[in-house]
Protein backbone atom coordinates (compact mmCIF):
# COMPACT_ATOMS: atom_id res chain seq x y z
CA MET A 1 -19.33 0.07 -21.69
CA THR A 2 -18.12 3.94 -20.85
CA PRO A 3 -15.35 4.50 -19.11
CA THR A 4 -15.76 5.30 -15.37
CA TRP A 5 -13.41 7.74 -13.41
CA ARG A 6 -13.05 4.97 -10.94
CA LYS A 7 -9.79 3.08 -12.38
CA PRO A 8 -7.53 6.23 -12.98
CA PHE A 9 -8.34 7.68 -9.66
CA GLY A 10 -7.73 4.30 -8.02
CA MET A 11 -4.48 3.89 -10.04
CA PHE A 12 -3.54 7.48 -8.47
CA VAL A 13 -4.32 6.44 -4.63
CA ILE A 14 -2.49 3.24 -4.88
CA LEU A 15 0.47 5.47 -6.05
CA ALA A 16 0.01 7.95 -3.17
CA LEU A 17 -0.43 4.51 -0.55
CA ILE A 18 2.94 3.33 -1.50
CA LEU A 19 4.64 6.64 -1.91
CA VAL A 20 3.39 7.33 1.77
CA TRP A 21 4.37 3.75 3.39
CA VAL A 22 7.56 3.89 1.85
CA VAL A 23 8.26 7.38 3.50
CA ILE A 24 6.73 5.91 6.52
CA VAL A 25 9.05 2.78 6.63
CA ALA A 26 11.88 4.42 5.51
CA SER A 27 11.65 7.05 8.34
CA PHE A 28 12.71 3.97 10.93
CA SER A 29 15.63 3.00 8.75
CA GLY A 30 18.02 4.84 11.37
CA VAL A 31 16.86 2.70 14.34
CA VAL A 32 16.22 -0.26 11.97
CA ALA A 33 19.86 -0.29 10.91
CA ARG A 34 21.05 -0.72 14.28
CA TRP A 35 19.40 -4.10 14.79
CA ASN A 36 20.57 -7.69 13.99
CA PRO A 37 20.22 -8.55 10.37
CA LEU A 38 17.52 -11.02 10.92
CA LEU A 39 15.63 -8.37 12.35
CA GLN A 40 16.17 -6.25 9.99
CA LEU A 41 15.13 -8.62 7.34
CA GLY A 42 11.66 -9.68 9.17
CA PHE A 43 10.64 -6.16 9.92
CA TYR A 44 11.57 -5.00 6.45
CA GLY A 45 9.52 -8.35 4.83
CA VAL A 46 6.79 -7.76 7.16
CA THR A 47 6.51 -4.28 6.48
CA GLY A 48 6.79 -4.82 2.25
CA MET A 49 3.85 -7.06 2.21
CA ILE A 50 1.54 -4.93 4.83
CA TRP A 51 1.10 -2.30 2.17
CA ILE A 52 -0.77 -5.08 -0.20
CA ALA A 53 -3.90 -5.18 2.70
CA PRO A 54 -5.82 -2.16 1.64
CA LEU A 55 -5.67 -3.16 -1.90
CA LYS A 56 -8.31 -5.58 -2.14
CA PRO A 57 -11.04 -3.32 -1.53
CA LEU A 58 -9.41 -0.35 -3.55
CA LEU A 59 -9.26 -3.31 -6.18
CA ALA A 60 -13.16 -3.98 -5.81
CA TRP A 61 -14.38 -0.83 -5.40
CA MET A 62 -12.24 0.47 -8.78
CA GLU A 63 -13.98 -2.75 -10.34
CA THR A 64 -17.07 -2.28 -9.53
CA GLY A 65 -18.11 0.62 -7.53
CA ARG A 66 -18.47 -1.12 -4.14
CA TRP A 67 -16.27 -1.62 -1.57
CA ARG A 68 -17.35 -5.44 -0.95
């Protein structure tokens, strides 16, 4: 078995995805800071898990070379 370029490339895509998502969520921090603390908890809880959704196909592609 020879190493493929997909795993290192996928790793950088995952890091880039996390960075972009953090910047997007942090850009709303001024607005969210004025919300009720329970709404803030919900917002950060949901946005903290949404970024995981694109990982399943990306990890499958890194492992097999196919998106499914």
